[in-house]
Coordinates of N, CA and C in Angstrom, one line a residue:
X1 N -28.2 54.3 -40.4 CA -27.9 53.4 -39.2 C -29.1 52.5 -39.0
X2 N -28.7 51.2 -39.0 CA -30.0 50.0 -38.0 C -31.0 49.9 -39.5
X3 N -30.1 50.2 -40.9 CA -31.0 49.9 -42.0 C -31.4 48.4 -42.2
X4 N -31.9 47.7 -42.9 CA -31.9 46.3 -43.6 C -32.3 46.5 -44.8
X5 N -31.8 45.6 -46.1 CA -31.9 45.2 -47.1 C -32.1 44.0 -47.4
X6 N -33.2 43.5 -48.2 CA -33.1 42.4 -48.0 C -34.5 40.9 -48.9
X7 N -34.0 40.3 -49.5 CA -35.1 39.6 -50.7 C -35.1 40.4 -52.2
X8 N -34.1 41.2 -52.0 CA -34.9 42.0 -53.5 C -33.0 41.5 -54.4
X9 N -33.1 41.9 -55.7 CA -32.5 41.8 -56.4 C -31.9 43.6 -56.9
X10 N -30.7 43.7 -57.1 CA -30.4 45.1 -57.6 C -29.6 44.8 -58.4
X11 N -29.5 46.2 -59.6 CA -28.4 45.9 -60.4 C -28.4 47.9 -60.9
X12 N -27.0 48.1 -61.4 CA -27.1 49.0 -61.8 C -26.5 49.1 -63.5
X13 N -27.2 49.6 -64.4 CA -26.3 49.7 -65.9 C -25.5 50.9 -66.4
X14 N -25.7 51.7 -65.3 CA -25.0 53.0 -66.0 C -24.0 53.0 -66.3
X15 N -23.0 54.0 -66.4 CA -21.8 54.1 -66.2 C -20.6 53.7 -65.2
X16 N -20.0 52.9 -64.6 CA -19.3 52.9 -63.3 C -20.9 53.5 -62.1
X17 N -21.8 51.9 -62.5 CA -22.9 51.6 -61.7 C -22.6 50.9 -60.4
X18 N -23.2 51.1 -59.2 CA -22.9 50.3 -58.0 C -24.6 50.4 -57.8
X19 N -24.9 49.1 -57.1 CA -26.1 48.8 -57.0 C -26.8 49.3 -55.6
X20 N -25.4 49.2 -54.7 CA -25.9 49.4 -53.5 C -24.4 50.4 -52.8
X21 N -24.3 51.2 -52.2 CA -23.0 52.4 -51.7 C -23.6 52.3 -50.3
X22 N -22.6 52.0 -49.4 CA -23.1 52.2 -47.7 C -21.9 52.8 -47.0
X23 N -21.8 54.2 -47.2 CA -21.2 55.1 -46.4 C -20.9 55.5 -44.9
X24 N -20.7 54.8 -44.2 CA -20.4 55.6 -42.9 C -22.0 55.1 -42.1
X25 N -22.3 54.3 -42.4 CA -23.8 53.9 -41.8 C -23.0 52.6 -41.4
X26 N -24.1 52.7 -39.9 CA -23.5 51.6 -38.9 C -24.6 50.6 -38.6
X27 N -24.4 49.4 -38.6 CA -25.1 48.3 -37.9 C -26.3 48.2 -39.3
X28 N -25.2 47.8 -41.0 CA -26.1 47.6 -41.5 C -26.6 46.3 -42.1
X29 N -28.2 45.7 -42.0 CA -28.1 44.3 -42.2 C -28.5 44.2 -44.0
X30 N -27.7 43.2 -44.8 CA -27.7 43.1 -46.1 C -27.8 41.5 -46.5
X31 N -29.3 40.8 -46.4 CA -29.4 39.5 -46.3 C -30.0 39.0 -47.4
X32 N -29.8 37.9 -48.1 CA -31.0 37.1 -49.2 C -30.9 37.9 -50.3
X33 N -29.9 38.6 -50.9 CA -30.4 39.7 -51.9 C -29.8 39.0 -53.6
X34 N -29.7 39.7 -54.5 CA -29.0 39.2 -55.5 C -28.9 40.7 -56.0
X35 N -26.8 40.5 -56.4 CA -26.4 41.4 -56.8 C -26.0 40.9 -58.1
X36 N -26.4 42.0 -59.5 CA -26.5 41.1 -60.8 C -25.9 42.4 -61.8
X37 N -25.3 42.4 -63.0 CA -25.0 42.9 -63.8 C -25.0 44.4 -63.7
X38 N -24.1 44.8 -62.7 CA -23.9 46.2 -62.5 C -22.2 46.5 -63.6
X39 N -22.3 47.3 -63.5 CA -20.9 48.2 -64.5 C -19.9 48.5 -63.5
X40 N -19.9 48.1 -62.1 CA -19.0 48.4 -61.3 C -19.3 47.2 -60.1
X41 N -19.8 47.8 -59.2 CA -20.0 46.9 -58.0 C -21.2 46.8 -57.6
X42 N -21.4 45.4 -56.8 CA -22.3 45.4 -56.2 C -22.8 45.6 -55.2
X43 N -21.3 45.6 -54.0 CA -22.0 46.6 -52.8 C -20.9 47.4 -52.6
X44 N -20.7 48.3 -52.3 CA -19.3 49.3 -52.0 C -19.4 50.0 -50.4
X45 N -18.3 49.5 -49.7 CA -18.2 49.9 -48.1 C -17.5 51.1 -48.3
X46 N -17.5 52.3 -47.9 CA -16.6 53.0 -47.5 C -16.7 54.0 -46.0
X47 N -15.7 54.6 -45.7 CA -16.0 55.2 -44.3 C -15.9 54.6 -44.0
X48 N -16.4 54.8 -42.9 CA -16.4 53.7 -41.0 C -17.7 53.1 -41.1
X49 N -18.0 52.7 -42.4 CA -19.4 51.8 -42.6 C -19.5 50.6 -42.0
X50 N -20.2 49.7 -41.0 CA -20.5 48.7 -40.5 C -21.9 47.7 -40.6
X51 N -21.2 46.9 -41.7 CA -22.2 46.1 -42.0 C -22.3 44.0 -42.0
X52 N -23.8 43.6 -42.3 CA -23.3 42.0 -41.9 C -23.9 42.4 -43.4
X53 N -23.4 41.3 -43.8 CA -23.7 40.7 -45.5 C -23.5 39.6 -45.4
X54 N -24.7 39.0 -45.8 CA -25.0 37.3 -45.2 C -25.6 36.7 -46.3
X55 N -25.4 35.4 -47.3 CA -26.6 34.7 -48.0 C -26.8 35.5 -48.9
X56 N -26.2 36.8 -49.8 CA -26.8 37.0 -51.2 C -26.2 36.4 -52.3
X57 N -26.4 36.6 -53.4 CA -25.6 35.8 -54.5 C -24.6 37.5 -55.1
X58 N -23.7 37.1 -55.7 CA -23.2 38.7 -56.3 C -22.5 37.7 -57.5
X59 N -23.5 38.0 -59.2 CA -22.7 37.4 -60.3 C -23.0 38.4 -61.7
X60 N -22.2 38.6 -61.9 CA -21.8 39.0 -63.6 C -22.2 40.6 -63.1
X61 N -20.9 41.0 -62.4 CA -20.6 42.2 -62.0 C -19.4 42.4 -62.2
X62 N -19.2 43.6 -63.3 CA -18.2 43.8 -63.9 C -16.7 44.1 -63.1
X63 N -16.9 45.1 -61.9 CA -15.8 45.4 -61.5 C -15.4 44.5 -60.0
X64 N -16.2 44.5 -58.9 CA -16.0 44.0 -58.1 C -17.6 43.1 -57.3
X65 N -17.8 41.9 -56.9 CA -19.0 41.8 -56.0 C -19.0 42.6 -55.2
X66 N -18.2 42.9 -54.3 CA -18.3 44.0 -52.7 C -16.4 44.1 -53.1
X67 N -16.6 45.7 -52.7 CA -15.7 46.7 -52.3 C -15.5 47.2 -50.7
X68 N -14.4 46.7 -50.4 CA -14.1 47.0 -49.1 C -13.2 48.0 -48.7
X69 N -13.8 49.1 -48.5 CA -12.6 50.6 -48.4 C -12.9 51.0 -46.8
X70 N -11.7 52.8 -47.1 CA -11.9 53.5 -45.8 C -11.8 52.6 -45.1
X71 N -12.5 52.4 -43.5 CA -12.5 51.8 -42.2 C -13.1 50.8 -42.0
X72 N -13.7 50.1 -42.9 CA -14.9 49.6 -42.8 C -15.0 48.4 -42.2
X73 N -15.6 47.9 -41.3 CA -15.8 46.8 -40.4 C -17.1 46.2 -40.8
X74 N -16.8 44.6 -40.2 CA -18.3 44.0 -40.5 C -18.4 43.0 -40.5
X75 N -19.1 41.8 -41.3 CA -18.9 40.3 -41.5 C -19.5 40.5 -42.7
X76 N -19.1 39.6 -43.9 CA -19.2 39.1 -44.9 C -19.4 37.9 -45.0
X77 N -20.1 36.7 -45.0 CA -20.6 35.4 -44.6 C -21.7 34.6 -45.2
X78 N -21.3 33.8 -46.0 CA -22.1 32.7 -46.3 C -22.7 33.2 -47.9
X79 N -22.0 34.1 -48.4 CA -22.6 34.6 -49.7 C -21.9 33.9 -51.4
X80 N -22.3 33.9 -51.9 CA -21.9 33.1 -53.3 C -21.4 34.4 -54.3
X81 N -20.2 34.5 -54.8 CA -19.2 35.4 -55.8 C -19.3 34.5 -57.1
X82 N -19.8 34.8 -58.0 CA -19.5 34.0 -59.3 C -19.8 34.7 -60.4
X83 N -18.5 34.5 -61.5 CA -18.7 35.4 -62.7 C -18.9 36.3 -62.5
X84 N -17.9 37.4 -61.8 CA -17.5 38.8 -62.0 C -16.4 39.1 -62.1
X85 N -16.3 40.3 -61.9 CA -14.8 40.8 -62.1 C -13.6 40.7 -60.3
X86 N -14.0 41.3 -59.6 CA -13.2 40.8 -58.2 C -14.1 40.2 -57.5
X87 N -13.8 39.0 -57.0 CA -15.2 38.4 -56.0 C -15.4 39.5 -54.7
X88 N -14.0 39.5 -54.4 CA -14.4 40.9 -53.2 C -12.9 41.9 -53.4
X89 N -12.9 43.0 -53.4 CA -11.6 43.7 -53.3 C -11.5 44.4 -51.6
X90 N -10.5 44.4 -50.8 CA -10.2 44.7 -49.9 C -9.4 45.6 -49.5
X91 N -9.4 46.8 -49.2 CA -8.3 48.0 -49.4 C -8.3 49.0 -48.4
X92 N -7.5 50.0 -48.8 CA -6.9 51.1 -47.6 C -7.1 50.3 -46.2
X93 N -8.1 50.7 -45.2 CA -8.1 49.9 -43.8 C -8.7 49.3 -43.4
X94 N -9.7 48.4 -44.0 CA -10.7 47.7 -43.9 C -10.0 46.8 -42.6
X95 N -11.1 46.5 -42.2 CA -11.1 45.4 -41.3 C -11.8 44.2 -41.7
X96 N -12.6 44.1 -42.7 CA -13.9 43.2 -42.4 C -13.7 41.6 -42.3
X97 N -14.5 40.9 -41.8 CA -14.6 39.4 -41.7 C -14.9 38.8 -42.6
X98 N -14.4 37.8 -43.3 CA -14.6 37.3 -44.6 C -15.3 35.4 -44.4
X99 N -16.1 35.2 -44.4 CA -16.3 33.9 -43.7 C -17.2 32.8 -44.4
X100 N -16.5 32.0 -44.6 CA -17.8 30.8 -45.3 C -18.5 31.1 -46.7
X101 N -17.8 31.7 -47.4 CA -18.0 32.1 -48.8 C -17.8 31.1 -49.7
X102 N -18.3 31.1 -50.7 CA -17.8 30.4 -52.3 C -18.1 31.5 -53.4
X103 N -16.3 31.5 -53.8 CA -15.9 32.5 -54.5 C -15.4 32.0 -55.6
X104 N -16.4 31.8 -56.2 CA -16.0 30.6 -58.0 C -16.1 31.7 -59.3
X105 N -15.4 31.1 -60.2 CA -15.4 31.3 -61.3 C -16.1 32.7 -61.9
X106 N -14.7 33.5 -60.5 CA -14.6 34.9 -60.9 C -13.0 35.4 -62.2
X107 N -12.8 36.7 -62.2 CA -11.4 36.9 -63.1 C -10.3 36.8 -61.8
X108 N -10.6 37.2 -60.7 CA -9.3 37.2 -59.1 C -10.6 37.1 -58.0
X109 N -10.3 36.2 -57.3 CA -11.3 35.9 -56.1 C -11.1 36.9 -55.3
X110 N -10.2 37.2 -54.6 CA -10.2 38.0 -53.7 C -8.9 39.1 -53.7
X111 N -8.6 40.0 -54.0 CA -7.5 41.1 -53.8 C -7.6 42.1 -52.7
X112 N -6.5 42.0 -51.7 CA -6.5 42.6 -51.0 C -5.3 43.7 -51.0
X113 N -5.1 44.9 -50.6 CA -4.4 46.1 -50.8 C -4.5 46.9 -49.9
X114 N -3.5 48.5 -50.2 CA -3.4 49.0 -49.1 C -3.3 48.5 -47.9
X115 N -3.9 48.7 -46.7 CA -3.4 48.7 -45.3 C -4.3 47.2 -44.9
X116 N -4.9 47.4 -45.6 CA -5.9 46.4 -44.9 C -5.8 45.0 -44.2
X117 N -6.6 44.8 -43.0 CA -6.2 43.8 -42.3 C -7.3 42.9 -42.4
X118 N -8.3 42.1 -43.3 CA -9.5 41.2 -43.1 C -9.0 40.6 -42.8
X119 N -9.7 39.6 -41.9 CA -9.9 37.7 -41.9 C -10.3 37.1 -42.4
X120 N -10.0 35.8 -43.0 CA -10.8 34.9 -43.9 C -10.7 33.7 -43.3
X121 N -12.1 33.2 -43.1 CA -12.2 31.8 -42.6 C -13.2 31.4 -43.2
X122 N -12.7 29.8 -43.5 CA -13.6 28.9 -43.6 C -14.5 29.3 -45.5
X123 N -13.3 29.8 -46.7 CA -14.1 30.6 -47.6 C -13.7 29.2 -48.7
X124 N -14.4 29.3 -49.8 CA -13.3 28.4 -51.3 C -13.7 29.2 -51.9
X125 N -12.4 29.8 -52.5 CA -11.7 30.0 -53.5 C -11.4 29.2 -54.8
X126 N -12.1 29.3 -55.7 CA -11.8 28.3 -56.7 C -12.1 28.7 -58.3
X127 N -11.5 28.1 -59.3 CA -11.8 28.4 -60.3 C -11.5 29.6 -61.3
X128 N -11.1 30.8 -60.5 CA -10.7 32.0 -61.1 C -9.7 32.2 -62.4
X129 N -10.2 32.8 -63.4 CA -9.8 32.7 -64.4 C -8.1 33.3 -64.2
X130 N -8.1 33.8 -63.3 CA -6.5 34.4 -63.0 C -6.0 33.9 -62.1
X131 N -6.3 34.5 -60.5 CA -5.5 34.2 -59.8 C -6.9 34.1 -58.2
X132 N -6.6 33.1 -57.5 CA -7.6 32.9 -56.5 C -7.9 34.0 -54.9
X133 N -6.1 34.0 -54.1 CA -6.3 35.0 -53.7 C -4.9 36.4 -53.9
X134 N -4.7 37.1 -54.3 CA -3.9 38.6 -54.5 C -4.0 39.1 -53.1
X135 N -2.2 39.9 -52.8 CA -1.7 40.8 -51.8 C -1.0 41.2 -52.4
X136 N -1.5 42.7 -52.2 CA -0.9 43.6 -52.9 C 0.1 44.8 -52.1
X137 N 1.3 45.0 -52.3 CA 2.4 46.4 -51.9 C 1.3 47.5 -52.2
X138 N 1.8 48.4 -50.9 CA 1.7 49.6 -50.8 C 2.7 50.4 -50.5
X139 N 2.8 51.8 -51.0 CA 3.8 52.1 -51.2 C 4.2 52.7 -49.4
X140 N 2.8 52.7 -48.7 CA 3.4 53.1 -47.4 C 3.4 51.7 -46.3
X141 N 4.1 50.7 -47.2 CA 3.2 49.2 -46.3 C 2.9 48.6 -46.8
X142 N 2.4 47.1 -46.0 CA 1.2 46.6 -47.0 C 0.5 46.1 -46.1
X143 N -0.4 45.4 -46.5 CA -1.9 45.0 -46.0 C -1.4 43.4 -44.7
X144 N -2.2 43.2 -43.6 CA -1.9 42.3 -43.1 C -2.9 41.4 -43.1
X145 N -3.5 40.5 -43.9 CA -4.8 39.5 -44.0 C -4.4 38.3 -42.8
X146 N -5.7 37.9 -42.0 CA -5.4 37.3 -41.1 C -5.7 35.8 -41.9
X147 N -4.7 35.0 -42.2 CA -5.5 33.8 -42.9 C -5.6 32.3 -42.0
X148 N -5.4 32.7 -40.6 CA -5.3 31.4 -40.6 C -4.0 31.8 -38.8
X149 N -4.4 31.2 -37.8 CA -3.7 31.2 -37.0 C -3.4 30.4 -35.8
X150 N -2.6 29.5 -35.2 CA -2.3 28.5 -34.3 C -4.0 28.1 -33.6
X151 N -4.3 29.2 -33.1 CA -5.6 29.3 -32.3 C -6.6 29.3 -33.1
X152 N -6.4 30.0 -34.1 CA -8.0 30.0 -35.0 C -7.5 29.9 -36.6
X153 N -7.4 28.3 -36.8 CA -7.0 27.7 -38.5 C -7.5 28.6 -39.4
X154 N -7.3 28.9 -40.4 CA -8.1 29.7 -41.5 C -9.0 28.6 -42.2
X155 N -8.8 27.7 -42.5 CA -10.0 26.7 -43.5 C -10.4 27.0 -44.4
X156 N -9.5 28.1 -45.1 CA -9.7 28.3 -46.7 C -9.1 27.3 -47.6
X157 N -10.1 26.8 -48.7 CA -10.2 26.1 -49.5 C -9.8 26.9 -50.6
X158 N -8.0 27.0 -51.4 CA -7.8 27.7 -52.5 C -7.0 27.1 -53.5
X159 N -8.0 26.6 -54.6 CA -7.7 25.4 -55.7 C -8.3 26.1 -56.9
X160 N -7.7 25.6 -57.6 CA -8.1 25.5 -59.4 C -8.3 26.9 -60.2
X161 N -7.4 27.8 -59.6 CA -7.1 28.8 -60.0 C -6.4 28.7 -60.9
X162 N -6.3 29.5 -62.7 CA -5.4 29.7 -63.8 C -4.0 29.8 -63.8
X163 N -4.0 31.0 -63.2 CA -2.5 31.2 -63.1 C -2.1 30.7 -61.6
X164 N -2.2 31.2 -60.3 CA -1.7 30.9 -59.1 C -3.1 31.0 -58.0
X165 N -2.9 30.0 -57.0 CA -4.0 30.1 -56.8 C -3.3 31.4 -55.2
X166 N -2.7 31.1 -54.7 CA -2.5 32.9 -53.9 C -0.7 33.4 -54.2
X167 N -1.2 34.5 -55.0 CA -0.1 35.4 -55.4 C 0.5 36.4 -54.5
X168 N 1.4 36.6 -53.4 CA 1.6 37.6 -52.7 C 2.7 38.5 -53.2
X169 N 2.4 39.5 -53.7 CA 3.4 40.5 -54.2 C 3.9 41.3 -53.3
X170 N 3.7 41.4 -52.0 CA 4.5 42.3 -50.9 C 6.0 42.7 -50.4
X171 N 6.4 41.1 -51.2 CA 7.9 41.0 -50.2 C 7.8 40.6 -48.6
X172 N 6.6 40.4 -48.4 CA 6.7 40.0 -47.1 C 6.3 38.2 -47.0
X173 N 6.9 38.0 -45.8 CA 6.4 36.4 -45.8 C 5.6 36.6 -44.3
X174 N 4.1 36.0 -44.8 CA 2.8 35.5 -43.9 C 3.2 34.0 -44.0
X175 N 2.5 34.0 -42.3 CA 2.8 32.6 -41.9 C 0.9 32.5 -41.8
X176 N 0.8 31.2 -42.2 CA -0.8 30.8 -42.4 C -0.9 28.8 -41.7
X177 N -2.2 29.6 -41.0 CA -2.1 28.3 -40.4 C -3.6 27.6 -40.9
X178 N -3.8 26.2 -41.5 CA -4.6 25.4 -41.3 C -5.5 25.6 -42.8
X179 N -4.6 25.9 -43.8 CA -5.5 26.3 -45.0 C -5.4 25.2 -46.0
X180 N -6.6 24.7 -47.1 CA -5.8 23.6 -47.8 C -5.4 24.9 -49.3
X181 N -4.3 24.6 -49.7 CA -3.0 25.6 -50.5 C -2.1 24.7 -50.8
X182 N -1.8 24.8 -52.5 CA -0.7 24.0 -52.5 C 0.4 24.8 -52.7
X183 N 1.4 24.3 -52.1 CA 2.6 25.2 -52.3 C 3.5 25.9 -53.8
X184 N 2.8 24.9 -54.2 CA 3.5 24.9 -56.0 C 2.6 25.7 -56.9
X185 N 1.6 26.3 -55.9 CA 0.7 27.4 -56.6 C 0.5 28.9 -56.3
X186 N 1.6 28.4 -54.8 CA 1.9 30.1 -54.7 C 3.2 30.9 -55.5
X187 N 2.6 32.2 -55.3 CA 3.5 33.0 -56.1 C 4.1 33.9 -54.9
X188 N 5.5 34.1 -54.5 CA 5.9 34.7 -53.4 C 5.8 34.4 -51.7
X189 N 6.2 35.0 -50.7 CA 6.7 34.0 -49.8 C 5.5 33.7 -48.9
X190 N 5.3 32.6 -48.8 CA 4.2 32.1 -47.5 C 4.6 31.0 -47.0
X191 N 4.9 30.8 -45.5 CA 5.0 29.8 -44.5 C 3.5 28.8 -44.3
X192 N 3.1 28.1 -45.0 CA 1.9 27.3 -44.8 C 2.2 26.0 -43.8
X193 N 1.7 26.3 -42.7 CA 1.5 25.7 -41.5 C 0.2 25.0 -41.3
X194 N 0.6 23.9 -41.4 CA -0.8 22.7 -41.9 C -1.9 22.5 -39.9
X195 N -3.1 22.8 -39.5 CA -3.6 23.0 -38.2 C -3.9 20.8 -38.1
X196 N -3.4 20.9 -36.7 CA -3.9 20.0 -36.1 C -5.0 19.0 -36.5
X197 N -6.2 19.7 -36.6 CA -7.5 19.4 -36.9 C -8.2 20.6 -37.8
X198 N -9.1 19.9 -38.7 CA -9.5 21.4 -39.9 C -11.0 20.8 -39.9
X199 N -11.8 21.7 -39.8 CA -13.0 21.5 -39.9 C -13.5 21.5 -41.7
X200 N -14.3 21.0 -42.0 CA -14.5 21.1 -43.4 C -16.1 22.6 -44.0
X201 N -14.7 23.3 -44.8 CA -15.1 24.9 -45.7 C -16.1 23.8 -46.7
X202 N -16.7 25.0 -47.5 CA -17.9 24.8 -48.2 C -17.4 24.2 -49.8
X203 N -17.9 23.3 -50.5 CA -17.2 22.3 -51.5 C -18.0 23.1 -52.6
X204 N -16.6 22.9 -53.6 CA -17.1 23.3 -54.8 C -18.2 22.5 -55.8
X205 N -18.8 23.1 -56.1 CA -20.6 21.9 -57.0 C -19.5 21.7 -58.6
X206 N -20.0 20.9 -59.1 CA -20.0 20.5 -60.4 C -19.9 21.7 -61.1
X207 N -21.1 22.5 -60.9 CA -21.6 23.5 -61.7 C -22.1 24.7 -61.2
X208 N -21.9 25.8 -61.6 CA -22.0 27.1 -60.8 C -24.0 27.0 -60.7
X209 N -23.9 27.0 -58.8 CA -25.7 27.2 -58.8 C -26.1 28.7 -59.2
X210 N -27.3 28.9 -59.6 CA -27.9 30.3 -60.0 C -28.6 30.9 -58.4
X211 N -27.9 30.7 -57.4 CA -28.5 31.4 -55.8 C -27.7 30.8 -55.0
X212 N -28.0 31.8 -54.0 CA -26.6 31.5 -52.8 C -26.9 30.0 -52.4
X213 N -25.5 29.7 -52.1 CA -25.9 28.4 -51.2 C -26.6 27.8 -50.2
X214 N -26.9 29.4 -49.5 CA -27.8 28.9 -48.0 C -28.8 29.5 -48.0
X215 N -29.4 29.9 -48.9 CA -30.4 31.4 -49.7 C -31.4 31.4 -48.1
X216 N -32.1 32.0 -47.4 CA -33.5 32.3 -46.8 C -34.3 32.6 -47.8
X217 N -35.7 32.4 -47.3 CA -36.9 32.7 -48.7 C -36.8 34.2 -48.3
X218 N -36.8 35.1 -49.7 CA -37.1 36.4 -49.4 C -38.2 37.0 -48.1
X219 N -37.6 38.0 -47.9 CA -38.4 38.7 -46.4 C -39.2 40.1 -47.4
X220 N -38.8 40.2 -48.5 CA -39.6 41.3 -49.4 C -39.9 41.3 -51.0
X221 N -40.9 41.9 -51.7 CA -41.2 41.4 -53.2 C -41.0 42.7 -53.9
X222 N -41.0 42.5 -54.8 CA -40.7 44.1 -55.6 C -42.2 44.6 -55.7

């Protein structure tokens, strides 16, 4: 509980490696870090774990950047996904907040599953060798992502994805408000309701930077 992590770099190589696991710990802060060539993930939520994850970079991690399981609540915000395997995966009941990210030139930006309910504002999605964002059936349900709503636009930026840039396999139709999404790139039913006024999400660079976009100078040295 009331941990911080933060300026250092982690990686793991072992087997189905995770660099960093935060179990059921509450009010945790995870700032400025770099998550790098793990065999699995680079941060894994599970439990009723509560955390802010702000500003690190998470790249050439094989299975997921951050895993979002069990209950887990939090903010996710301002951090850079590039060249891994899921930029974030979202599952069973997560709740967490997904905000102001750039999620480039992963294999699937974001998949979300099971029950889960995140928000996503204000993220880009771009470049994924597959698919940009994934909703996935559950066999008791599916997941309800908040993308975007009359009151509070989503301002996800989701372009230049391979195959689709958001694929919803549920059978259900989400209505989304204020996202830029072309319609001829989804896969399955979505109501895209264009907001009033859209504030402008984070633009994709030329070229993938090697550190987060809004990096702080490390607060610790190895």
């Amino acid at each position: 509980k009331n941990a911080g992590i933060s300026g250092i770099t982690l990686t793991n190589s072992n087997p189905r490696g995770y660099a960093l696991w935060v179990e059921s710990s509450r009010n945790v802060k995870i700032t400025n870090n770099t998550f790098i060539n793990t065999t699995h993930d680079g941060v894994f939520l599970t439990g009723d774990a509560n955390a802010t994850i702000t500003s690190n970079l998470f790249t050439k991690n094989r299975a997921s950047g951050i895993s979002a399981l069990g209950t887990s609540t939090g903010e996710i915000k301002g951090n850079e996904f590039n060249d891994t395997g899921f930029g974030l995966s979202i599952g069973k009941n997560s709740q967490v907040q997904v905000i102001g990210n750039r999620i480039i030139n992963n294999v699937d930006g974001i998949v979300i599953s099971n029950l889960a309910t995140p928000t996503l504002r204000g993220n880009l999605i771009a470049n994924s060798k597959r698919n940009g964002l994934v909703i996935l059936k559950d066999r008791n349900g599916q997941p309800n992502p908040d993308l975007g709503t009359a009151a509070s636009p989503g301002l996800n930026i989701i372009k230049g994805n391979k195959d689709k840039d958001l694929q919803n396999a549920t059978g259900v139709t989400y209505v989304v408000v204020g996202n830029e999404i072309d319609k001829k790139r989804v896969a399955g039913s979505l109501d895209l309701v264009p907001a009033s006024s859209q504030l402008s999400p984070p633009q994709i660079a030329p070229s993938a930077s090697a550190k987060p976009s809004t990096p702080e100078k490390p607060t610790a040295t190895k």
